[in-house]
PDB file of C-alpha atoms in Angstrom:
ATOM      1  CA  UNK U   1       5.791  -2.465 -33.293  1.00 86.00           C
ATOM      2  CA  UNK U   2       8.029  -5.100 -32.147  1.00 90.00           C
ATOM      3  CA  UNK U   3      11.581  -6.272 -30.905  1.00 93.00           C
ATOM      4  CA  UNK U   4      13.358  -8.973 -29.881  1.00 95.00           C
ATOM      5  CA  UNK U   5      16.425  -8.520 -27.057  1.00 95.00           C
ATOM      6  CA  UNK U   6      17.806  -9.881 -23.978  1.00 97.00           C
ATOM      7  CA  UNK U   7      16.290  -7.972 -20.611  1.00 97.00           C
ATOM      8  CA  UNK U   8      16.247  -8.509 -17.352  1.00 98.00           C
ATOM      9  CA  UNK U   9      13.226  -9.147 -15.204  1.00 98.00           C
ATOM     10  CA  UNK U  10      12.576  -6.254 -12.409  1.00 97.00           C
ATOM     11  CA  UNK U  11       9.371  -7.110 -11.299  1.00 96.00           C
ATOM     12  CA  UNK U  12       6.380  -9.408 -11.610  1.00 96.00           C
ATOM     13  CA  UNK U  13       2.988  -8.398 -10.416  1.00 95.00           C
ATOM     14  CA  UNK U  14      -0.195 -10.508 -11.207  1.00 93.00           C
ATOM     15  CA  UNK U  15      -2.494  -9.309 -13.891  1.00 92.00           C
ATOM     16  CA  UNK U  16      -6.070 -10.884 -14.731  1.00 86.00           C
ATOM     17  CA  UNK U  17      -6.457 -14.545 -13.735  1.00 87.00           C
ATOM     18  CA  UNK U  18      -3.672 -16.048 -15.481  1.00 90.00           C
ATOM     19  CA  UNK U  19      -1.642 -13.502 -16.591  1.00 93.00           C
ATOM     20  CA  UNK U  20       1.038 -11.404 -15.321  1.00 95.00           C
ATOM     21  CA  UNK U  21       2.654  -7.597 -16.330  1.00 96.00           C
ATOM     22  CA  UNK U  22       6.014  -7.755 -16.172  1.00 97.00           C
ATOM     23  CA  UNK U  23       8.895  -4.671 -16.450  1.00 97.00           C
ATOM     24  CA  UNK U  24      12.139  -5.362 -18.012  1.00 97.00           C
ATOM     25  CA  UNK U  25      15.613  -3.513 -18.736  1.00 98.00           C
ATOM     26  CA  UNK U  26      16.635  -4.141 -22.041  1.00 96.00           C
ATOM     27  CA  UNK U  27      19.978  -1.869 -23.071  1.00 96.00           C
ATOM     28  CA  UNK U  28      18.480  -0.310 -26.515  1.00 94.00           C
ATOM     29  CA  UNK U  29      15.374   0.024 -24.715  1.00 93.00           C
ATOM     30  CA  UNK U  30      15.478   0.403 -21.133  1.00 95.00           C
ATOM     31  CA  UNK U  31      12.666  -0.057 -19.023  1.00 96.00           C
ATOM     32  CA  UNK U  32       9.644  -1.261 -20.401  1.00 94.00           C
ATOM     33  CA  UNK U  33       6.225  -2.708 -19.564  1.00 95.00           C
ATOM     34  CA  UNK U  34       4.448  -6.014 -20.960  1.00 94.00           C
ATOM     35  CA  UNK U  35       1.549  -8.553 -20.287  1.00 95.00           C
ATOM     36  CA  UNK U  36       2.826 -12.201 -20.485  1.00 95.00           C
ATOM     37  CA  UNK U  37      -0.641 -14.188 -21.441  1.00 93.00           C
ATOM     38  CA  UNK U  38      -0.340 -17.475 -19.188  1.00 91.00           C
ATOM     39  CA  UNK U  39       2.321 -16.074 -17.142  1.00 90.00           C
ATOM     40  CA  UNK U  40       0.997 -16.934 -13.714  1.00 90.00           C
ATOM     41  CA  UNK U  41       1.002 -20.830 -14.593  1.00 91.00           C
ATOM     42  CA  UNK U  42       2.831 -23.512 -13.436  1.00 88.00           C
ATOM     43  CA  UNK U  43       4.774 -24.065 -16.825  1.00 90.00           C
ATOM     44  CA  UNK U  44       5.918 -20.170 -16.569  1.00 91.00           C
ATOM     45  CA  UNK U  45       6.301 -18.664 -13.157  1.00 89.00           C
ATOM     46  CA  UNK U  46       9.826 -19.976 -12.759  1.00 91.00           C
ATOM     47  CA  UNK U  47      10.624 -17.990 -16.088  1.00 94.00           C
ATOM     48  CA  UNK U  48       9.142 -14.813 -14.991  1.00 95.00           C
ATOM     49  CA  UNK U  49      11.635 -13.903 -12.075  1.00 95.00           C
ATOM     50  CA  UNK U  50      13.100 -11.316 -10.174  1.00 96.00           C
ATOM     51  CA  UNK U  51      16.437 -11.089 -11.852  1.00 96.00           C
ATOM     52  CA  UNK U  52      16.000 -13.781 -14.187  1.00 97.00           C
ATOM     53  CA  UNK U  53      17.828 -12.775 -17.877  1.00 97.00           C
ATOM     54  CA  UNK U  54      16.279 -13.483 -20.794  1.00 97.00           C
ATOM     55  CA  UNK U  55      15.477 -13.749 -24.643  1.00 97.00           C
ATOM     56  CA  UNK U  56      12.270 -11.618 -24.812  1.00 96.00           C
ATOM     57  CA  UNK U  57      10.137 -10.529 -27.501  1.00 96.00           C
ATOM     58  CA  UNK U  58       7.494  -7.493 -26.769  1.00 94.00           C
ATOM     59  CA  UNK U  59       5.042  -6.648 -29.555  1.00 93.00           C
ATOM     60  CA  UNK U  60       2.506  -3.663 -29.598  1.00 90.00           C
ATOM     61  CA  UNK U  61       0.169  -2.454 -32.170  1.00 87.00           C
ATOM     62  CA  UNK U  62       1.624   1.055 -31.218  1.00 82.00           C
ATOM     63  CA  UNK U  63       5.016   2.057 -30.131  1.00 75.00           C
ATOM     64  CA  UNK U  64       3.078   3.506 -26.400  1.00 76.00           C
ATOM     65  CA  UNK U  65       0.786   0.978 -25.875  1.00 80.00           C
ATOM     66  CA  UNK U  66       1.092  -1.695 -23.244  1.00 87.00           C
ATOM     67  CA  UNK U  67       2.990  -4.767 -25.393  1.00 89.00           C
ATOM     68  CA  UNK U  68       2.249  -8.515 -24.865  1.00 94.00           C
ATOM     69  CA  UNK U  69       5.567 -10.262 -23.981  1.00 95.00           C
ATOM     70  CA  UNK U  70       7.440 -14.274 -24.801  1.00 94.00           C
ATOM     71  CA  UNK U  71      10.526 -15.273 -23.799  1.00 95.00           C
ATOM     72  CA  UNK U  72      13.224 -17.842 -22.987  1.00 95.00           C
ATOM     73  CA  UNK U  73      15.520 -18.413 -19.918  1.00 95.00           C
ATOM     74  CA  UNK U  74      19.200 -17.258 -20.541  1.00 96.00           C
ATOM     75  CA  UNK U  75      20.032 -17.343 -16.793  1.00 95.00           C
ATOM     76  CA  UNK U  76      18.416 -17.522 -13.228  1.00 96.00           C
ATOM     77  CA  UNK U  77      20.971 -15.777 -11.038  1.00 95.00           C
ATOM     78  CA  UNK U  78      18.217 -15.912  -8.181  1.00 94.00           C
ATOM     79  CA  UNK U  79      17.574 -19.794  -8.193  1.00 93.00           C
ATOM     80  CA  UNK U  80      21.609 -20.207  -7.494  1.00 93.00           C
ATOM     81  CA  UNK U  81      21.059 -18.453  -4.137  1.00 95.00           C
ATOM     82  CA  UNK U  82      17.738 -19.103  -2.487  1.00 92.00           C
ATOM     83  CA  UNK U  83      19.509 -20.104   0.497  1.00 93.00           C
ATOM     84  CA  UNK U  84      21.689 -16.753   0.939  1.00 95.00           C
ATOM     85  CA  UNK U  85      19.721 -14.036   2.178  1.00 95.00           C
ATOM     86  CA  UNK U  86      22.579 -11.428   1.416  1.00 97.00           C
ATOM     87  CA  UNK U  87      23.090 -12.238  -2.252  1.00 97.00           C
ATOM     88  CA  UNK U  88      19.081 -12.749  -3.191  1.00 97.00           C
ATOM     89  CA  UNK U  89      18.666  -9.410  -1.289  1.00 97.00           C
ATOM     90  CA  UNK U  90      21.718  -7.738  -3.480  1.00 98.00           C
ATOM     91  CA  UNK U  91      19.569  -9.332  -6.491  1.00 98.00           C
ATOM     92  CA  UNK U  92      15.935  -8.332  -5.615  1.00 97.00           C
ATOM     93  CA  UNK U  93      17.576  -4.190  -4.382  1.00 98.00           C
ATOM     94  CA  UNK U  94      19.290  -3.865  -7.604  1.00 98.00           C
ATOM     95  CA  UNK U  95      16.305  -4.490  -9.752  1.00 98.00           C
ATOM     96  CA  UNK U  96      14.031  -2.550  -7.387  1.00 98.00           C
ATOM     97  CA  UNK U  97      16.255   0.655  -7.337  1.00 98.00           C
ATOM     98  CA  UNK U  98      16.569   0.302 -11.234  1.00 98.00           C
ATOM     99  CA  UNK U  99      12.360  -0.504 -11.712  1.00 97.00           C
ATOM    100  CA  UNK U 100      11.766   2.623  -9.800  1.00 96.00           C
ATOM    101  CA  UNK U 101      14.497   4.700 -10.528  1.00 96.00           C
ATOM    102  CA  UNK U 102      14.932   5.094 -14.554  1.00 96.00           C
ATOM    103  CA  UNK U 103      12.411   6.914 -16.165  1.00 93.00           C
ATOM    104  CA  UNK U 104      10.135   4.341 -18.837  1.00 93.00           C
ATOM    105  CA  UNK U 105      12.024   3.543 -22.446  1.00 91.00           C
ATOM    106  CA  UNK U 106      15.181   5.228 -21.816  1.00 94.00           C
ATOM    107  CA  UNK U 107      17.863   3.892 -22.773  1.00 95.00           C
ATOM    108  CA  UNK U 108      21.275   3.299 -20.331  1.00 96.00           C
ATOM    109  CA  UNK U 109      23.542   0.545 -21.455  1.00 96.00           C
ATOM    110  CA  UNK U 110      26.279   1.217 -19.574  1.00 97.00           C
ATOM    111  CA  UNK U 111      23.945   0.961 -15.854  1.00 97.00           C
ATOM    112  CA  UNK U 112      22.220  -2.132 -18.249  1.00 97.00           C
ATOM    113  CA  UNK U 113      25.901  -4.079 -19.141  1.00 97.00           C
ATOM    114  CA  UNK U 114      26.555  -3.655 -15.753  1.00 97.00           C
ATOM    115  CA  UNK U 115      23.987  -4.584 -13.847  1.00 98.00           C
ATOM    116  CA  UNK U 116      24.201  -7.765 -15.864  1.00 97.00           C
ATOM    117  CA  UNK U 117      27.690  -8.270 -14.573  1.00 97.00           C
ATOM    118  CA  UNK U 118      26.942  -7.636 -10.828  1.00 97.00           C
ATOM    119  CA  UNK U 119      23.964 -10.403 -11.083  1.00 97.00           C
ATOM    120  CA  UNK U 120      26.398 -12.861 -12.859  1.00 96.00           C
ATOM    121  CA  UNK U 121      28.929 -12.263 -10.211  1.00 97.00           C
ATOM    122  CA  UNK U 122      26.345 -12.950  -7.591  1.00 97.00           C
ATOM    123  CA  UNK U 123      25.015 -16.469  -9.203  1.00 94.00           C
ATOM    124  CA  UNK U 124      28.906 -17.462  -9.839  1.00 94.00           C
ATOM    125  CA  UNK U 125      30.107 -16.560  -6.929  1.00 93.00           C
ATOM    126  CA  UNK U 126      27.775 -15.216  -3.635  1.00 93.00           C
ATOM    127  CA  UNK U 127      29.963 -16.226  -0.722  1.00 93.00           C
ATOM    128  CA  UNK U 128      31.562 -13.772   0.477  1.00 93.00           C
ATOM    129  CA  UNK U 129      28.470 -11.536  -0.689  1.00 95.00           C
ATOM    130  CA  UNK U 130      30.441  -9.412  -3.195  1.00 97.00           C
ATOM    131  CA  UNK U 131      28.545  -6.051  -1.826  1.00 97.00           C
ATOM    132  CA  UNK U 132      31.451  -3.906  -3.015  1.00 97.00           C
ATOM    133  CA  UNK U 133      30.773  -4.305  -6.659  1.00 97.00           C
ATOM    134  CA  UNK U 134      26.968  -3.702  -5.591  1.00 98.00           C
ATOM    135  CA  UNK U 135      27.873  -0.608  -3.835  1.00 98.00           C
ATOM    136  CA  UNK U 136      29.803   0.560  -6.827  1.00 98.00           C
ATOM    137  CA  UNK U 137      26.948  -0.255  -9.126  1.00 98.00           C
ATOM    138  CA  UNK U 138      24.529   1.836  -7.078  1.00 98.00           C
ATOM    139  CA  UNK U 139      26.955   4.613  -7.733  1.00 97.00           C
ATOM    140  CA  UNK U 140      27.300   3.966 -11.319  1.00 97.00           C
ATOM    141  CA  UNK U 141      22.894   4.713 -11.171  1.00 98.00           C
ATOM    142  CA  UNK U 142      23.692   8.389  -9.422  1.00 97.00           C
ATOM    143  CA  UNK U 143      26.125   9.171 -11.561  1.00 96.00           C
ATOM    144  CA  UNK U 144      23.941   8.100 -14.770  1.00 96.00           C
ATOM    145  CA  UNK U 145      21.109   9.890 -13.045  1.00 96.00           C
ATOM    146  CA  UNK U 146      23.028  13.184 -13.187  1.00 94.00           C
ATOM    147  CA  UNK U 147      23.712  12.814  -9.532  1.00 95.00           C
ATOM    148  CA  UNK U 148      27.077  11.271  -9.269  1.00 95.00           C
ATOM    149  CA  UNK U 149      29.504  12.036  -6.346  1.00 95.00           C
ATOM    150  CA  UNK U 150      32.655  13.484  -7.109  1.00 95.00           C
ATOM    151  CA  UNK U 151      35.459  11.261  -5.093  1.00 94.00           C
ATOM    152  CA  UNK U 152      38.370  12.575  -6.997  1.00 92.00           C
ATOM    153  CA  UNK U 153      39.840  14.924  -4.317  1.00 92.00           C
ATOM    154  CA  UNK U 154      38.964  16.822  -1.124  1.00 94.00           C
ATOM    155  CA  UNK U 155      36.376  19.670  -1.603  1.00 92.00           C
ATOM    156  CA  UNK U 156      38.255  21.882   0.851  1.00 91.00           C
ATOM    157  CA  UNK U 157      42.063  21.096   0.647  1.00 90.00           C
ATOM    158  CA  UNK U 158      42.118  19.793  -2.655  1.00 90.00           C
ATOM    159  CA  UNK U 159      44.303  16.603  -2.008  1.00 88.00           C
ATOM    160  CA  UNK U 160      43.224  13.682  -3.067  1.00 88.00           C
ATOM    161  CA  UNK U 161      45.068  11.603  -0.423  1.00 88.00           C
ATOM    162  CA  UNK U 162      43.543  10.531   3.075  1.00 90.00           C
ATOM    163  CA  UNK U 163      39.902  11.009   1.654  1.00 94.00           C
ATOM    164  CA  UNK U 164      37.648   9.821   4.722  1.00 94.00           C
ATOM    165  CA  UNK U 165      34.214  11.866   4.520  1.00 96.00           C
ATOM    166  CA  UNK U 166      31.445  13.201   2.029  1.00 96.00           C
ATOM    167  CA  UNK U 167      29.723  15.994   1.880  1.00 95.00           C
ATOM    168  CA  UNK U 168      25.644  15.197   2.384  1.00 95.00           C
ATOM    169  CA  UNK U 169      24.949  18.331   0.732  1.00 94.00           C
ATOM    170  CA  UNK U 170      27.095  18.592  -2.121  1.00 94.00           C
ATOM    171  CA  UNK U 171      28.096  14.565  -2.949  1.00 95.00           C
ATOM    172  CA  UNK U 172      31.912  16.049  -2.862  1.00 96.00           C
ATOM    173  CA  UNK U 173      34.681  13.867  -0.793  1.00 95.00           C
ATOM    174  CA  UNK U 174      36.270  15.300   2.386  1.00 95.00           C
ATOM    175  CA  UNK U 175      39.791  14.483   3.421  1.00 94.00           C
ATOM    176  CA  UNK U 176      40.419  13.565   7.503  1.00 91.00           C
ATOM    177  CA  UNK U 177      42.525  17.468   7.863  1.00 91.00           C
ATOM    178  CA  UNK U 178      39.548  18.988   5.675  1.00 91.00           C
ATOM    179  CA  UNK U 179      36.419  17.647   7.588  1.00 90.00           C
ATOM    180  CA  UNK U 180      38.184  19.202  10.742  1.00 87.00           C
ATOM    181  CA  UNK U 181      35.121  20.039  13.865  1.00 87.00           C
ATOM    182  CA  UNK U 182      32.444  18.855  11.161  1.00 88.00           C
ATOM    183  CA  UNK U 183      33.434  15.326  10.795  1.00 89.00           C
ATOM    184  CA  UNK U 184      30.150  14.027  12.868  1.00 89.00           C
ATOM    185  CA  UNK U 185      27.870  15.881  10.146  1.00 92.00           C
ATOM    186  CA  UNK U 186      29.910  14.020   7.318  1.00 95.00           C
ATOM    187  CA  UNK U 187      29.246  10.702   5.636  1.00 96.00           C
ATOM    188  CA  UNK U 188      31.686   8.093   6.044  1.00 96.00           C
ATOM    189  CA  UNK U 189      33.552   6.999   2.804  1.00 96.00           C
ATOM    190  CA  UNK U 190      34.507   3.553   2.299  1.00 96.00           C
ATOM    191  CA  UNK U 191      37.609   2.671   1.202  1.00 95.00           C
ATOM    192  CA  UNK U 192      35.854   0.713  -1.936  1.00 95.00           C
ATOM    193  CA  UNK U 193      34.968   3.162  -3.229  1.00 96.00           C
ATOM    194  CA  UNK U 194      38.357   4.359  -3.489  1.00 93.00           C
ATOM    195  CA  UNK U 195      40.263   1.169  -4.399  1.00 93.00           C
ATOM    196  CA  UNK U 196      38.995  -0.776  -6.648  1.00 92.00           C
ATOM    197  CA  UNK U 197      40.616  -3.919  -5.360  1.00 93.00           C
ATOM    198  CA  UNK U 198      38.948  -3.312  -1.667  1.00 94.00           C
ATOM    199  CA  UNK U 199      36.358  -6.013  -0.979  1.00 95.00           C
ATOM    200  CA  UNK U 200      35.426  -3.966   2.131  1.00 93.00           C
ATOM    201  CA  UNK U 201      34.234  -5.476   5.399  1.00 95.00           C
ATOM    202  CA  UNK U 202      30.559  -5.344   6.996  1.00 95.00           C
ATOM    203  CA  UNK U 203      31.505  -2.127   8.575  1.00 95.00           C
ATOM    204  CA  UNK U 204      32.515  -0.508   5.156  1.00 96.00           C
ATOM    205  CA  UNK U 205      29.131  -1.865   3.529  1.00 97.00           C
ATOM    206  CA  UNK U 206      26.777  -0.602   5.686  1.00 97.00           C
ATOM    207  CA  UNK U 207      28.628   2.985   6.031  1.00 96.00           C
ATOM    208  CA  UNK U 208      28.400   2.475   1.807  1.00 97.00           C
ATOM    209  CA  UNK U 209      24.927   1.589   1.957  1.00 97.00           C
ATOM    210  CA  UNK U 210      24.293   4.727   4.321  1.00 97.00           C
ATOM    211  CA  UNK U 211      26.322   7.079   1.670  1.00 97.00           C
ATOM    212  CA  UNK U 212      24.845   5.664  -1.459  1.00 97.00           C
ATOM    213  CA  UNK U 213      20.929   5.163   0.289  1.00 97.00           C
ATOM    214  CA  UNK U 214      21.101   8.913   1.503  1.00 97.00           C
ATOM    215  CA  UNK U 215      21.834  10.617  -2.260  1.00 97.00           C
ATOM    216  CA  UNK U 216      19.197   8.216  -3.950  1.00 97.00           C
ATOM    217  CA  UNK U 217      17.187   8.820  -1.047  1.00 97.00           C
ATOM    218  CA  UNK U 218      16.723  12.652  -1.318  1.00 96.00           C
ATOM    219  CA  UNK U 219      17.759  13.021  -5.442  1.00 95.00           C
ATOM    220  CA  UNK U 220      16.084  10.474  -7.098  1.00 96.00           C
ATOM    221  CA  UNK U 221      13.117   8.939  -5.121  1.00 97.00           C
ATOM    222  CA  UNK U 222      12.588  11.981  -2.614  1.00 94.00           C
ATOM    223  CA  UNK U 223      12.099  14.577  -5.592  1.00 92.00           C
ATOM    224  CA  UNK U 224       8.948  12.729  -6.388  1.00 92.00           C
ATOM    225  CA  UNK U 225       8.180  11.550  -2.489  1.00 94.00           C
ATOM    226  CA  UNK U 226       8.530   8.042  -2.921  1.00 95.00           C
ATOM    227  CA  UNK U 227      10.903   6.354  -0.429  1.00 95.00           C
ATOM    228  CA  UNK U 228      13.813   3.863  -1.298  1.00 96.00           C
ATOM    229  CA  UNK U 229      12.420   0.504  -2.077  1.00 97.00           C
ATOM    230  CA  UNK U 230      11.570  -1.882   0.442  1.00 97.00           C
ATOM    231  CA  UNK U 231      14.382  -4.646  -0.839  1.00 97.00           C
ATOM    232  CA  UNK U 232      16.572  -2.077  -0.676  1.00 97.00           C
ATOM    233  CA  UNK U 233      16.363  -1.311   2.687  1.00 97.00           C
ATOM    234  CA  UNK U 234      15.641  -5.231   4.140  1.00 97.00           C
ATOM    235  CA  UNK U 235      19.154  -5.243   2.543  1.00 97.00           C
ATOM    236  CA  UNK U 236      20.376  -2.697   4.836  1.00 97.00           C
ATOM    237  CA  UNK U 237      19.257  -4.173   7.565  1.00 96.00           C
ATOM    238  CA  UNK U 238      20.946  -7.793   6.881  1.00 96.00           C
ATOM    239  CA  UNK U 239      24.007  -5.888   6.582  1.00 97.00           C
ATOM    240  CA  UNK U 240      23.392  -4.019   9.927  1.00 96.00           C
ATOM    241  CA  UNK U 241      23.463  -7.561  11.425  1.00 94.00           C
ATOM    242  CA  UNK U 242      26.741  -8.572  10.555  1.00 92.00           C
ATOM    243  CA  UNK U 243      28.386  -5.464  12.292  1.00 88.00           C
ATOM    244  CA  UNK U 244      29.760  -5.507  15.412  1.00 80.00           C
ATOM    245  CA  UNK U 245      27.547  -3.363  17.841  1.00 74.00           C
ATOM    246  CA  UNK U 246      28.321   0.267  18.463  1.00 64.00           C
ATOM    247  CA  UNK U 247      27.760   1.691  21.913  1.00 52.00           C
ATOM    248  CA  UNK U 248      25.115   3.776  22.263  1.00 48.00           C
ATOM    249  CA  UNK U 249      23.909   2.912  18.834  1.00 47.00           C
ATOM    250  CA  UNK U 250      20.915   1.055  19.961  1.00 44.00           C
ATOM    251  CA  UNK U 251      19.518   3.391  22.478  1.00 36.00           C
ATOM    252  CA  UNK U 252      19.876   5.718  19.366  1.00 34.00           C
ATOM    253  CA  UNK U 253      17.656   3.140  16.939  1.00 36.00           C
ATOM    254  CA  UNK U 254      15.371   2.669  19.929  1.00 35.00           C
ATOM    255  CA  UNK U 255      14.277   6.103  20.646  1.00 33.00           C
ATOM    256  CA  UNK U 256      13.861   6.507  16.724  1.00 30.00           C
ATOM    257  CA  UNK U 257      11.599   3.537  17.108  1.00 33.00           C
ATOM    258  CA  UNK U 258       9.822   5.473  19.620  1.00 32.00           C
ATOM    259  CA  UNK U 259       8.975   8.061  17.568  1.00 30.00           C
ATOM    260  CA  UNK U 260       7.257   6.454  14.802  1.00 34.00           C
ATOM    261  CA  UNK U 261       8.383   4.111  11.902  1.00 33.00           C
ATOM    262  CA  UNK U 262       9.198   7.538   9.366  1.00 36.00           C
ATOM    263  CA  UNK U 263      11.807   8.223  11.692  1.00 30.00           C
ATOM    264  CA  UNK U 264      13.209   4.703  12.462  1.00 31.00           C
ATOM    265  CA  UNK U 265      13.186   4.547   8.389  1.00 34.00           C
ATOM    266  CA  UNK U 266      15.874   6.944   8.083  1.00 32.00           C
ATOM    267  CA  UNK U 267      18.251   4.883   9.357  1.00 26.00           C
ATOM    268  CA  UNK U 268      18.386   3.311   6.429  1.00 32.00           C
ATOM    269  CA  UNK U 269      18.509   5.786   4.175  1.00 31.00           C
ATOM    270  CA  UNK U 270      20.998   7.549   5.899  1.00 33.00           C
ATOM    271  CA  UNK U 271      18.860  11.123   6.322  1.00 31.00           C
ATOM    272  CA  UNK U 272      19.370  11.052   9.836  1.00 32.00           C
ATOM    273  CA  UNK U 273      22.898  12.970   9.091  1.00 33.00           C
ATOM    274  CA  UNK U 274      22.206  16.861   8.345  1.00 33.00           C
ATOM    275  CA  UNK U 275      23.025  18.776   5.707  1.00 35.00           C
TER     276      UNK U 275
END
């Protein structure tokens, strides 16, 4: 068994002495594993990448076994922004939520085409971090996943003007008359996710990264008790740091802190919000 196709890198993790097993997303194939012989040395680590794209071919004597892997460099997205903390962390979330969210050899091109597109836009063009089309993408992976929110109009007035909230229970959108006394047990919607066009602003990425984090959070990792990646949530917190402080919002993050990391770690998933 054997094919040849363009993937992207997702992870790296030593294996042996010299060599290293790798897991790519390939669109016919999705996410597979492989064992790169030589892949720790010199001549090959800068190949084998966190969201490096590139030629690969994967051979196995059977179509389950673990494959041996080759490839060539199509494009290092990563080694354009070392010195951006934002747009590596975009890079290294993405293919964390997609390594451990999409079940082994199935096949999504549409989360695959455009996933390819979100790291190209952040190699061309990091500054300002484009975190909107991130946020979207991250969407894109519910909605794939069978858990998709459903932003098309208010789940109580049935308007689709003026939508402000979402439902943490149902994924459903919320106008500003709808969400009436219950607005404080309602996650914030970004405009971006509305329009398009919107950019957003720090503000409006970290209340996306709250709405998105708290649906893969509880649907996709929390089914089988795993928590969000780790890259996924150091990117939460770099975008924490470019908002403007909120009173009382420390003393809130401190007493969470307090009571044990589990709890401080909801932050940035977003759980802290009830159903």
């Amino acid at each position: 068994m054997e094919w040849e196709a363009a993937v992207i890198v997702l992870s790296v993790r030593p294996y042996g002495e010299t060599s290293v097993l790798v897991h790519l997303f390939s669109e016919e194939h999705g996410v597979c594993h492989g064992v790169v012989r030589g892949g720790a040395s010199r001549r090959q680590a800068s190949l084998w990448q966190t969201g490096n794209l590139v030629m690969a071919h994967w051979r196995a004597r059977l179509a389950d076994q673990l494959g041996t892997v080759s490839a060539e460099l199509v494009q290092s997205p990563a080694a354009r922004v070392l010195d951006l903390p934002i747009p590596l962390g975009m890079i290294s979330s993405a293919c964390a939520l997609t390594d451990g969210a999409l079940p082994e050899r199935e096949s999504h091109p549409e989360l695959f085409m455009e996933l390819i597109r979100l790291l190209t836009l952040v190699g061309v063009a990091p500054e300002p971090p484009p975190m909107a089309p991130y946020l979207r993408w991250e969407c894109l992976m519910l909605e794939v996943l069978g858990y998709g929110l459903d932003l098309e109009r208010c789940a109580v007035t049935g308007m689709k003007d003026n939508l402000c909230y979402v439902s943490p229970r149902t994924g459903c959108s919320v106008s500003d008359e709808g969400a009436g006394t219950w607005k404080s047990r309602l996650l914030p919607l970004p405009r971006l996710f509305i329009d398009p066009d919107d950019d957003g602003d720090a503000q409006g990425w970290k209340d996306g990264m709250l709405l998105t984090g708290h649906f893969l959070a509880r649907s996709v990792f929390g089914v089988r008790n795993l928590p969000l990646p780790s890259a996924r949530e150091r990117l939460y917190e770099r975008i924490v740091r470019l908002c403007p402080p909120i009173a009382g919002e420390g003393a809130l993050v401190d007493g969470l802190e307090g009571a044990g990391s589990d709890a401080a770690d909801d932050i940035g998933v977003g759980t802290v919000i009830p159903d």
